[in-house]
């Protein structure tokens, strides 16, 4: 059984910040192919501030950390990524209210709420070459794992990791129909989506803390 406490949540988000810093140029290169060439810069800036919040502010609950993360991302990440990622974490804050630990089922609920909130806000769905092409397959794998065995962390990690990676890579051959990439039409095919990639990194770092 895997219970995720506030220490693990802090480890997860700090790890995400480090990952985005290390991959800033890679994410920006992906974005330069089909977008504004700033995704890596923006994600690094936003999560650097999240890490500073974790290190410098005495947040006493998982919910407070998630809500603060969401607010920071909305205020400090440009373009659509700030509101989308921010909405995910604000919803996570609501669902984790009064919880000292999160179970794998709780994590699944958070991703379910977050994925649907992002879909609604962005007016998008899977198959449109966005972060949702990583997020929804990962969510489906979470649900499948919980249905098989709600307490098996290894099963959860293996299923979700495979789904997240396959989802991210599936965007390479997709035609973009949302965001700036959609302006390229057929020229968007053959490029991995930067948002799907940053979402994969976030999920991968979560799984590493379980």
PDB file of C-alpha atoms in Angstrom:
ATOM      1  CA  UNK A   1       0.000   0.000   0.000  1.00  0.00           C
ATOM      2  CA  UNK A   2       1.291   3.463  -0.845  1.00  0.00           C
ATOM      3  CA  UNK A   3       0.240   6.398   1.287  1.00  0.00           C
ATOM      4  CA  UNK A   4       1.500   9.729   0.016  1.00  0.00           C
ATOM      5  CA  UNK A   5       2.078  12.205   2.834  1.00  0.00           C
ATOM      6  CA  UNK A   6       3.011  15.889   2.737  1.00  0.00           C
ATOM      7  CA  UNK A   7       6.721  15.058   2.639  1.00  0.00           C
ATOM      8  CA  UNK A   8       6.262  13.003  -0.529  1.00  0.00           C
ATOM      9  CA  UNK A   9       4.152  15.739  -2.112  1.00  0.00           C
ATOM     10  CA  UNK A  10       6.937  18.234  -1.440  1.00  0.00           C
ATOM     11  CA  UNK A  11       9.477  15.780  -2.871  1.00  0.00           C
ATOM     12  CA  UNK A  12       7.335  15.310  -5.977  1.00  0.00           C
ATOM     13  CA  UNK A  13       6.907  18.991  -6.756  1.00  0.00           C
ATOM     14  CA  UNK A  14      10.543  19.795  -5.977  1.00  0.00           C
ATOM     15  CA  UNK A  15      11.597  16.982  -8.286  1.00  0.00           C
ATOM     16  CA  UNK A  16       9.342  18.337 -11.032  1.00  0.00           C
ATOM     17  CA  UNK A  17      11.002  21.731 -10.641  1.00  0.00           C
ATOM     18  CA  UNK A  18      14.436  20.126 -11.015  1.00  0.00           C
ATOM     19  CA  UNK A  19      13.282  18.120 -14.037  1.00  0.00           C
ATOM     20  CA  UNK A  20      11.949  21.195 -15.815  1.00  0.00           C
ATOM     21  CA  UNK A  21      15.161  23.068 -15.087  1.00  0.00           C
ATOM     22  CA  UNK A  22      17.251  20.231 -16.549  1.00  0.00           C
ATOM     23  CA  UNK A  23      14.955  19.913 -19.574  1.00  0.00           C
ATOM     24  CA  UNK A  24      14.270  23.603 -20.143  1.00  0.00           C
ATOM     25  CA  UNK A  25      16.136  23.703 -23.458  1.00  0.00           C
ATOM     26  CA  UNK A  26      14.640  20.399 -24.639  1.00  0.00           C
ATOM     27  CA  UNK A  27      11.068  21.511 -23.960  1.00  0.00           C
ATOM     28  CA  UNK A  28      11.753  24.859 -25.590  1.00  0.00           C
ATOM     29  CA  UNK A  29      13.191  23.126 -28.656  1.00  0.00           C
ATOM     30  CA  UNK A  30      10.060  20.992 -28.959  1.00  0.00           C
ATOM     31  CA  UNK A  31       7.998  24.168 -28.679  1.00  0.00           C
ATOM     32  CA  UNK A  32      10.117  25.979 -31.256  1.00  0.00           C
ATOM     33  CA  UNK A  33       9.109  23.334 -33.797  1.00  0.00           C
ATOM     34  CA  UNK A  34       5.370  23.919 -33.451  1.00  0.00           C
ATOM     35  CA  UNK A  35       4.770  26.733 -30.947  1.00  0.00           C
ATOM     36  CA  UNK A  36       6.133  29.886 -29.350  1.00  0.00           C
ATOM     37  CA  UNK A  37       9.520  28.443 -28.312  1.00  0.00           C
ATOM     38  CA  UNK A  38       8.936  29.302 -24.654  1.00  0.00           C
ATOM     39  CA  UNK A  39       7.393  26.219 -23.018  1.00  0.00           C
ATOM     40  CA  UNK A  40      10.579  25.101 -21.288  1.00  0.00           C
ATOM     41  CA  UNK A  41      11.339  28.617 -20.120  1.00  0.00           C
ATOM     42  CA  UNK A  42       7.826  29.068 -18.762  1.00  0.00           C
ATOM     43  CA  UNK A  43       7.599  25.717 -16.983  1.00  0.00           C
ATOM     44  CA  UNK A  44      11.029  26.206 -15.439  1.00  0.00           C
ATOM     45  CA  UNK A  45      10.113  29.679 -14.198  1.00  0.00           C
ATOM     46  CA  UNK A  46       6.806  28.580 -12.700  1.00  0.00           C
ATOM     47  CA  UNK A  47       8.042  25.493 -10.904  1.00  0.00           C
ATOM     48  CA  UNK A  48      11.185  27.231  -9.672  1.00  0.00           C
ATOM     49  CA  UNK A  49       8.816  29.510  -7.749  1.00  0.00           C
ATOM     50  CA  UNK A  50       6.850  26.473  -6.559  1.00  0.00           C
ATOM     51  CA  UNK A  51      10.053  24.960  -5.184  1.00  0.00           C
ATOM     52  CA  UNK A  52      10.894  28.230  -3.446  1.00  0.00           C
ATOM     53  CA  UNK A  53       7.426  28.218  -1.869  1.00  0.00           C
ATOM     54  CA  UNK A  54       7.951  24.668  -0.612  1.00  0.00           C
ATOM     55  CA  UNK A  55      11.370  25.495   0.829  1.00  0.00           C
ATOM     56  CA  UNK A  56      10.552  28.875   2.347  1.00  0.00           C
ATOM     57  CA  UNK A  57       6.908  28.787   3.423  1.00  0.00           C
ATOM     58  CA  UNK A  58       5.576  26.616   6.220  1.00  0.00           C
ATOM     59  CA  UNK A  59       2.666  24.977   4.432  1.00  0.00           C
ATOM     60  CA  UNK A  60       1.051  22.585   6.882  1.00  0.00           C
ATOM     61  CA  UNK A  61      -1.244  20.601   4.601  1.00  0.00           C
ATOM     62  CA  UNK A  62      -1.195  18.868   1.239  1.00  0.00           C
ATOM     63  CA  UNK A  63      -4.176  20.956   0.221  1.00  0.00           C
ATOM     64  CA  UNK A  64      -2.378  24.236   0.958  1.00  0.00           C
ATOM     65  CA  UNK A  65       0.644  23.153  -1.070  1.00  0.00           C
ATOM     66  CA  UNK A  66      -1.500  22.208  -4.060  1.00  0.00           C
ATOM     67  CA  UNK A  67      -3.530  25.429  -3.906  1.00  0.00           C
ATOM     68  CA  UNK A  68      -0.411  27.576  -3.611  1.00  0.00           C
ATOM     69  CA  UNK A  69       1.158  25.683  -6.511  1.00  0.00           C
ATOM     70  CA  UNK A  70      -1.889  26.321  -8.667  1.00  0.00           C
ATOM     71  CA  UNK A  71      -1.924  30.019  -7.850  1.00  0.00           C
ATOM     72  CA  UNK A  72       1.801  30.393  -8.553  1.00  0.00           C
ATOM     73  CA  UNK A  73       1.526  28.649 -11.922  1.00  0.00           C
ATOM     74  CA  UNK A  74      -1.445  30.719 -13.059  1.00  0.00           C
ATOM     75  CA  UNK A  75       0.340  33.948 -12.139  1.00  0.00           C
ATOM     76  CA  UNK A  76       3.786  33.111 -13.468  1.00  0.00           C
ATOM     77  CA  UNK A  77       3.541  30.773 -16.476  1.00  0.00           C
ATOM     78  CA  UNK A  78       2.677  32.493 -19.721  1.00  0.00           C
ATOM     79  CA  UNK A  79       0.406  31.302 -22.483  1.00  0.00           C
ATOM     80  CA  UNK A  80      -2.138  28.554 -21.924  1.00  0.00           C
ATOM     81  CA  UNK A  81       0.105  26.336 -19.789  1.00  0.00           C
ATOM     82  CA  UNK A  82      -0.214  28.486 -16.667  1.00  0.00           C
ATOM     83  CA  UNK A  83      -4.010  28.383 -16.467  1.00  0.00           C
ATOM     84  CA  UNK A  84      -4.133  24.701 -17.470  1.00  0.00           C
ATOM     85  CA  UNK A  85      -1.521  23.406 -15.035  1.00  0.00           C
ATOM     86  CA  UNK A  86      -2.727  25.862 -12.420  1.00  0.00           C
ATOM     87  CA  UNK A  87      -6.288  24.606 -12.727  1.00  0.00           C
ATOM     88  CA  UNK A  88      -5.046  21.048 -12.263  1.00  0.00           C
ATOM     89  CA  UNK A  89      -3.382  21.885  -8.949  1.00  0.00           C
ATOM     90  CA  UNK A  90      -6.190  24.102  -7.670  1.00  0.00           C
ATOM     91  CA  UNK A  91      -8.563  21.183  -8.154  1.00  0.00           C
ATOM     92  CA  UNK A  92      -6.040  18.897  -6.452  1.00  0.00           C
ATOM     93  CA  UNK A  93      -6.097  21.272  -3.508  1.00  0.00           C
ATOM     94  CA  UNK A  94      -9.862  21.037  -3.239  1.00  0.00           C
ATOM     95  CA  UNK A  95      -9.921  17.235  -3.429  1.00  0.00           C
ATOM     96  CA  UNK A  96      -7.134  16.846  -0.865  1.00  0.00           C
ATOM     97  CA  UNK A  97      -8.756  19.151   1.685  1.00  0.00           C
ATOM     98  CA  UNK A  98      -8.468  17.733   5.232  1.00  0.00           C
ATOM     99  CA  UNK A  99      -6.394  14.771   4.015  1.00  0.00           C
ATOM    100  CA  UNK A 100      -3.075  14.071   5.752  1.00  0.00           C
ATOM    101  CA  UNK A 101      -2.260  11.240   3.344  1.00  0.00           C
ATOM    102  CA  UNK A 102      -3.297  10.400  -0.195  1.00  0.00           C
ATOM    103  CA  UNK A 103      -3.981   6.845  -1.314  1.00  0.00           C
ATOM    104  CA  UNK A 104      -3.558   5.651  -4.888  1.00  0.00           C
ATOM    105  CA  UNK A 105      -7.326   6.039  -5.220  1.00  0.00           C
ATOM    106  CA  UNK A 106      -7.028   9.654  -4.051  1.00  0.00           C
ATOM    107  CA  UNK A 107      -4.313  10.303  -6.634  1.00  0.00           C
ATOM    108  CA  UNK A 108      -6.575   8.795  -9.287  1.00  0.00           C
ATOM    109  CA  UNK A 109      -9.443  11.053  -8.201  1.00  0.00           C
ATOM    110  CA  UNK A 110      -7.142  14.076  -8.387  1.00  0.00           C
ATOM    111  CA  UNK A 111      -6.044  13.192 -11.908  1.00  0.00           C
ATOM    112  CA  UNK A 112      -9.639  12.505 -12.936  1.00  0.00           C
ATOM    113  CA  UNK A 113     -10.789  15.895 -11.695  1.00  0.00           C
ATOM    114  CA  UNK A 114      -7.728  17.648 -13.098  1.00  0.00           C
ATOM    115  CA  UNK A 115      -7.893  16.059 -16.530  1.00  0.00           C
ATOM    116  CA  UNK A 116     -11.545  16.946 -16.962  1.00  0.00           C
ATOM    117  CA  UNK A 117     -10.983  20.487 -15.681  1.00  0.00           C
ATOM    118  CA  UNK A 118      -8.165  21.000 -18.188  1.00  0.00           C
ATOM    119  CA  UNK A 119     -10.305  19.526 -20.967  1.00  0.00           C
ATOM    120  CA  UNK A 120     -13.153  21.874 -20.110  1.00  0.00           C
ATOM    121  CA  UNK A 121     -10.971  24.973 -19.762  1.00  0.00           C
ATOM    122  CA  UNK A 122      -9.036  24.288 -22.953  1.00  0.00           C
ATOM    123  CA  UNK A 123     -12.111  23.076 -24.837  1.00  0.00           C
ATOM    124  CA  UNK A 124     -10.053  20.116 -25.984  1.00  0.00           C
ATOM    125  CA  UNK A 125      -9.975  16.334 -25.935  1.00  0.00           C
ATOM    126  CA  UNK A 126      -7.553  13.536 -26.716  1.00  0.00           C
ATOM    127  CA  UNK A 127      -6.286  13.235 -30.275  1.00  0.00           C
ATOM    128  CA  UNK A 128      -5.682  16.966 -30.714  1.00  0.00           C
ATOM    129  CA  UNK A 129      -1.936  16.961 -29.908  1.00  0.00           C
ATOM    130  CA  UNK A 130      -2.014  18.436 -26.404  1.00  0.00           C
ATOM    131  CA  UNK A 131      -1.064  17.518 -22.848  1.00  0.00           C
ATOM    132  CA  UNK A 132      -4.351  15.599 -22.664  1.00  0.00           C
ATOM    133  CA  UNK A 133      -2.855  12.931 -24.914  1.00  0.00           C
ATOM    134  CA  UNK A 134      -0.558  12.070 -22.013  1.00  0.00           C
ATOM    135  CA  UNK A 135      -2.982  12.868 -19.222  1.00  0.00           C
ATOM    136  CA  UNK A 136      -6.084  10.885 -20.178  1.00  0.00           C
ATOM    137  CA  UNK A 137      -4.278   7.620 -21.045  1.00  0.00           C
ATOM    138  CA  UNK A 138      -2.458   7.932 -17.712  1.00  0.00           C
ATOM    139  CA  UNK A 139      -5.772   8.420 -15.955  1.00  0.00           C
ATOM    140  CA  UNK A 140      -7.243   5.360 -17.675  1.00  0.00           C
ATOM    141  CA  UNK A 141      -4.240   3.320 -16.517  1.00  0.00           C
ATOM    142  CA  UNK A 142      -4.710   4.591 -12.961  1.00  0.00           C
ATOM    143  CA  UNK A 143      -8.346   3.514 -12.978  1.00  0.00           C
ATOM    144  CA  UNK A 144      -7.455   0.129 -14.432  1.00  0.00           C
ATOM    145  CA  UNK A 145      -4.792  -0.424 -11.777  1.00  0.00           C
ATOM    146  CA  UNK A 146      -7.121   0.601  -8.946  1.00  0.00           C
ATOM    147  CA  UNK A 147      -9.789  -1.763 -10.233  1.00  0.00           C
ATOM    148  CA  UNK A 148      -7.304  -4.645 -10.288  1.00  0.00           C
ATOM    149  CA  UNK A 149      -5.699  -3.908  -6.915  1.00  0.00           C
ATOM    150  CA  UNK A 150      -6.177  -0.580  -5.157  1.00  0.00           C
ATOM    151  CA  UNK A 151      -3.103  -1.032  -2.953  1.00  0.00           C
ATOM    152  CA  UNK A 152      -0.497  -2.330  -5.426  1.00  0.00           C
ATOM    153  CA  UNK A 153       1.886   0.575  -5.958  1.00  0.00           C
ATOM    154  CA  UNK A 154       4.149  -1.324  -8.358  1.00  0.00           C
ATOM    155  CA  UNK A 155       1.229  -2.276 -10.589  1.00  0.00           C
ATOM    156  CA  UNK A 156       0.065   1.344 -10.489  1.00  0.00           C
ATOM    157  CA  UNK A 157       3.496   2.698 -11.396  1.00  0.00           C
ATOM    158  CA  UNK A 158       4.113   0.251 -14.221  1.00  0.00           C
ATOM    159  CA  UNK A 159       0.723   0.703 -15.864  1.00  0.00           C
ATOM    160  CA  UNK A 160       0.713   4.488 -15.589  1.00  0.00           C
ATOM    161  CA  UNK A 161       4.310   4.912 -16.725  1.00  0.00           C
ATOM    162  CA  UNK A 162       3.684   2.871 -19.865  1.00  0.00           C
ATOM    163  CA  UNK A 163       0.464   4.727 -20.649  1.00  0.00           C
ATOM    164  CA  UNK A 164       2.014   8.149 -20.071  1.00  0.00           C
ATOM    165  CA  UNK A 165       5.006   7.438 -22.289  1.00  0.00           C
ATOM    166  CA  UNK A 166       2.883   5.936 -25.059  1.00  0.00           C
ATOM    167  CA  UNK A 167       0.497   8.871 -24.846  1.00  0.00           C
ATOM    168  CA  UNK A 168       3.308  11.389 -25.129  1.00  0.00           C
ATOM    169  CA  UNK A 169       4.867   9.606 -28.106  1.00  0.00           C
ATOM    170  CA  UNK A 170       1.489   9.275 -29.822  1.00  0.00           C
ATOM    171  CA  UNK A 171       1.474  13.038 -30.376  1.00  0.00           C
ATOM    172  CA  UNK A 172       4.371  12.783 -32.834  1.00  0.00           C
ATOM    173  CA  UNK A 173       2.130  11.562 -35.649  1.00  0.00           C
ATOM    174  CA  UNK A 174      -0.894  13.650 -34.691  1.00  0.00           C
ATOM    175  CA  UNK A 175      -2.225  16.648 -36.569  1.00  0.00           C
ATOM    176  CA  UNK A 176      -2.512  19.573 -34.174  1.00  0.00           C
ATOM    177  CA  UNK A 177      -5.998  21.065 -33.994  1.00  0.00           C
ATOM    178  CA  UNK A 178      -5.558  23.191 -30.852  1.00  0.00           C
ATOM    179  CA  UNK A 179      -3.292  26.065 -29.936  1.00  0.00           C
ATOM    180  CA  UNK A 180      -0.566  27.701 -31.960  1.00  0.00           C
ATOM    181  CA  UNK A 181       0.536  24.352 -33.391  1.00  0.00           C
ATOM    182  CA  UNK A 182      -2.787  24.099 -35.219  1.00  0.00           C
ATOM    183  CA  UNK A 183      -1.754  27.037 -37.429  1.00  0.00           C
ATOM    184  CA  UNK A 184       0.860  24.783 -39.022  1.00  0.00           C
ATOM    185  CA  UNK A 185      -1.690  22.302 -40.316  1.00  0.00           C
ATOM    186  CA  UNK A 186       0.008  19.240 -41.804  1.00  0.00           C
ATOM    187  CA  UNK A 187       3.426  20.619 -40.848  1.00  0.00           C
ATOM    188  CA  UNK A 188       2.601  19.923 -37.189  1.00  0.00           C
ATOM    189  CA  UNK A 189       2.775  16.179 -37.920  1.00  0.00           C
ATOM    190  CA  UNK A 190       6.106  14.594 -37.026  1.00  0.00           C
ATOM    191  CA  UNK A 191       6.742  16.672 -33.912  1.00  0.00           C
ATOM    192  CA  UNK A 192       6.196  15.606 -30.300  1.00  0.00           C
ATOM    193  CA  UNK A 193       3.929  17.976 -28.418  1.00  0.00           C
ATOM    194  CA  UNK A 194       5.751  19.983 -25.716  1.00  0.00           C
ATOM    195  CA  UNK A 195       2.734  20.048 -23.393  1.00  0.00           C
ATOM    196  CA  UNK A 196       2.321  16.284 -23.622  1.00  0.00           C
ATOM    197  CA  UNK A 197       6.032  16.016 -22.843  1.00  0.00           C
ATOM    198  CA  UNK A 198       5.979  18.267 -19.774  1.00  0.00           C
ATOM    199  CA  UNK A 199       2.929  16.374 -18.499  1.00  0.00           C
ATOM    200  CA  UNK A 200       4.812  13.102 -18.941  1.00  0.00           C
ATOM    201  CA  UNK A 201       7.678  14.489 -16.878  1.00  0.00           C
ATOM    202  CA  UNK A 202       5.307  15.556 -14.110  1.00  0.00           C
ATOM    203  CA  UNK A 203       3.682  12.114 -13.984  1.00  0.00           C
ATOM    204  CA  UNK A 204       7.026  10.291 -14.165  1.00  0.00           C
ATOM    205  CA  UNK A 205       8.298  12.245 -11.157  1.00  0.00           C
ATOM    206  CA  UNK A 206       5.100  11.481  -9.242  1.00  0.00           C
ATOM    207  CA  UNK A 207       5.511   7.757  -9.859  1.00  0.00           C
ATOM    208  CA  UNK A 208       9.115   7.931  -8.659  1.00  0.00           C
ATOM    209  CA  UNK A 209       7.925   9.123  -5.233  1.00  0.00           C
ATOM    210  CA  UNK A 210       5.464   6.256  -4.696  1.00  0.00           C
TER     211      UNK A 210
END
